[in-house]
Amino acid sequence: MYGTIWMFSDQIDDEDLLFAMKDFVTIKLAREYYEMSYNAVIHAADKAGAFYKLHKKVLISREIFEDYLRKNGKDGRRNYVPSNCYC
């Protein structure tokens, strides 16, 4: 394995490994893997600057997109707490 993914090899499965090998993903694949809605993926990828368009095909840079999600969360807000949460 390459990078630092080997440090988490006991926590990830084959699907995660295959996904980590991809540099670019489609919107559909990002929706399924990150369990986000279409609009949420579009909005987050746009704010992250991770869009690449080849003719009619739209790809998302996985590295840029994941970095954005790590810093801001799936909903784009860093310290988001739902209003109905009494934590």
mmCIF file of C-alpha atoms in Angstrom:
data_model
loop_
_atom_site.group_PDB
_atom_site.id
_atom_site.type_symbol
_atom_site.label_atom_id
_atom_site.label_comp_id
_atom_site.label_asym_id
_atom_site.label_seq_id
_atom_site.Cartn_x
_atom_site.Cartn_y
_atom_site.Cartn_z
ATOM 1 C CA MET A 1 0.000 0.000 0.000
ATOM 2 C CA TYR A 2 1.056 3.566 -0.528
ATOM 3 C CA GLY A 3 0.637 6.749 1.492
ATOM 4 C CA THR A 4 -0.733 6.476 5.015
ATOM 5 C CA ILE A 5 -3.667 4.195 4.234
ATOM 6 C CA TRP A 6 -1.748 1.226 5.640
ATOM 7 C CA MET A 7 -2.103 2.696 9.156
ATOM 8 C CA PHE A 8 -5.868 2.208 8.963
ATOM 9 C CA SER A 9 -5.880 -1.162 7.195
ATOM 10 C CA ASP A 10 -7.673 -2.839 10.105
ATOM 11 C CA GLN A 11 -10.555 -0.323 9.879
ATOM 12 C CA ILE A 12 -11.255 -0.322 6.139
ATOM 13 C CA ASP A 13 -12.714 -2.874 3.768
ATOM 14 C CA ASP A 14 -12.155 -3.716 0.098
ATOM 15 C CA GLU A 15 -14.634 -1.071 -1.078
ATOM 16 C CA ASP A 16 -12.688 1.642 0.750
ATOM 17 C CA LEU A 17 -9.408 0.450 -0.749
ATOM 18 C CA LEU A 18 -10.797 0.464 -4.294
ATOM 19 C CA PHE A 19 -12.266 3.929 -3.760
ATOM 20 C CA ALA A 20 -8.966 5.251 -2.371
ATOM 21 C CA MET A 21 -7.163 4.215 -5.559
ATOM 22 C CA LYS A 22 -9.268 6.567 -7.684
ATOM 23 C CA ASP A 23 -8.105 10.111 -8.277
ATOM 24 C CA PHE A 24 -11.403 11.259 -9.786
ATOM 25 C CA VAL A 25 -14.951 10.058 -9.116
ATOM 26 C CA THR A 26 -18.279 10.685 -10.791
ATOM 27 C CA ILE A 27 -21.123 12.437 -9.016
ATOM 28 C CA LYS A 28 -23.041 9.172 -8.797
ATOM 29 C CA LEU A 29 -20.124 7.336 -7.187
ATOM 30 C CA ALA A 30 -19.556 10.208 -4.730
ATOM 31 C CA ARG A 31 -23.262 10.160 -3.786
ATOM 32 C CA GLU A 32 -23.169 6.443 -3.063
ATOM 33 C CA TYR A 33 -19.844 6.392 -1.205
ATOM 34 C CA TYR A 34 -20.320 9.490 0.965
ATOM 35 C CA GLU A 35 -24.088 8.899 1.390
ATOM 36 C CA MET A 36 -24.921 12.454 0.365
ATOM 37 C CA SER A 37 -27.705 13.833 -1.805
ATOM 38 C CA TYR A 38 -27.076 15.021 -5.353
ATOM 39 C CA ASN A 39 -27.384 18.699 -4.383
ATOM 40 C CA ALA A 40 -25.111 18.269 -1.352
ATOM 41 C CA VAL A 41 -22.363 16.671 -3.479
ATOM 42 C CA ILE A 42 -22.663 19.401 -6.132
ATOM 43 C CA HIS A 43 -22.607 22.180 -3.542
ATOM 44 C CA ALA A 44 -19.648 20.770 -1.571
ATOM 45 C CA ALA A 45 -17.603 19.968 -4.697
ATOM 46 C CA ASP A 46 -18.251 23.457 -6.063
ATOM 47 C CA LYS A 47 -17.178 25.147 -2.820
ATOM 48 C CA ALA A 48 -14.102 22.917 -2.647
ATOM 49 C CA GLY A 49 -13.121 23.682 -6.236
ATOM 50 C CA ALA A 50 -13.002 19.966 -7.026
ATOM 51 C CA PHE A 51 -14.968 19.951 -10.316
ATOM 52 C CA TYR A 52 -13.376 18.900 -13.579
ATOM 53 C CA LYS A 53 -15.414 18.754 -16.760
ATOM 54 C CA LEU A 54 -14.403 16.696 -19.789
ATOM 55 C CA HIS A 55 -16.863 17.397 -22.585
ATOM 56 C CA LYS A 56 -20.162 16.241 -21.022
ATOM 57 C CA LYS A 57 -18.592 14.194 -18.227
ATOM 58 C CA VAL A 58 -18.217 15.836 -14.817
ATOM 59 C CA LEU A 59 -15.587 14.434 -12.461
ATOM 60 C CA ILE A 60 -14.742 15.333 -8.885
ATOM 61 C CA SER A 61 -11.184 15.297 -7.575
ATOM 62 C CA ARG A 62 -11.394 12.880 -4.664
ATOM 63 C CA GLU A 63 -8.400 14.320 -2.790
ATOM 64 C CA ILE A 64 -9.662 17.923 -2.891
ATOM 65 C CA PHE A 65 -13.220 16.864 -2.086
ATOM 66 C CA GLU A 66 -12.222 14.720 0.907
ATOM 67 C CA ASP A 67 -9.969 17.469 2.237
ATOM 68 C CA TYR A 68 -12.915 19.885 2.093
ATOM 69 C CA LEU A 69 -15.221 17.390 3.828
ATOM 70 C CA ARG A 70 -12.657 16.789 6.584
ATOM 71 C CA LYS A 71 -12.361 20.508 7.269
ATOM 72 C CA ASN A 72 -16.026 21.495 6.889
ATOM 73 C CA GLY A 73 -18.141 18.372 7.285
ATOM 74 C CA LYS A 74 -20.740 17.043 4.871
ATOM 75 C CA ASP A 75 -23.087 19.974 5.322
ATOM 76 C CA GLY A 76 -20.391 22.637 4.843
ATOM 77 C CA ARG A 77 -20.519 23.956 8.394
ATOM 78 C CA ARG A 78 -17.604 23.214 10.677
ATOM 79 C CA ASN A 79 -19.381 22.980 14.046
ATOM 80 C CA TYR A 80 -22.867 22.038 12.929
ATOM 81 C CA VAL A 81 -25.267 20.903 15.656
ATOM 82 C CA PRO A 82 -28.848 20.075 14.580
ATOM 83 C CA SER A 83 -31.484 22.331 16.125
ATOM 84 C CA ASN A 84 -33.432 19.348 17.453
ATOM 85 C CA CYS A 85 -30.391 17.945 19.292
ATOM 86 C CA TYR A 86 -30.378 18.396 23.055
ATOM 87 C CA CYS A 87 -26.752 17.452 23.653
#
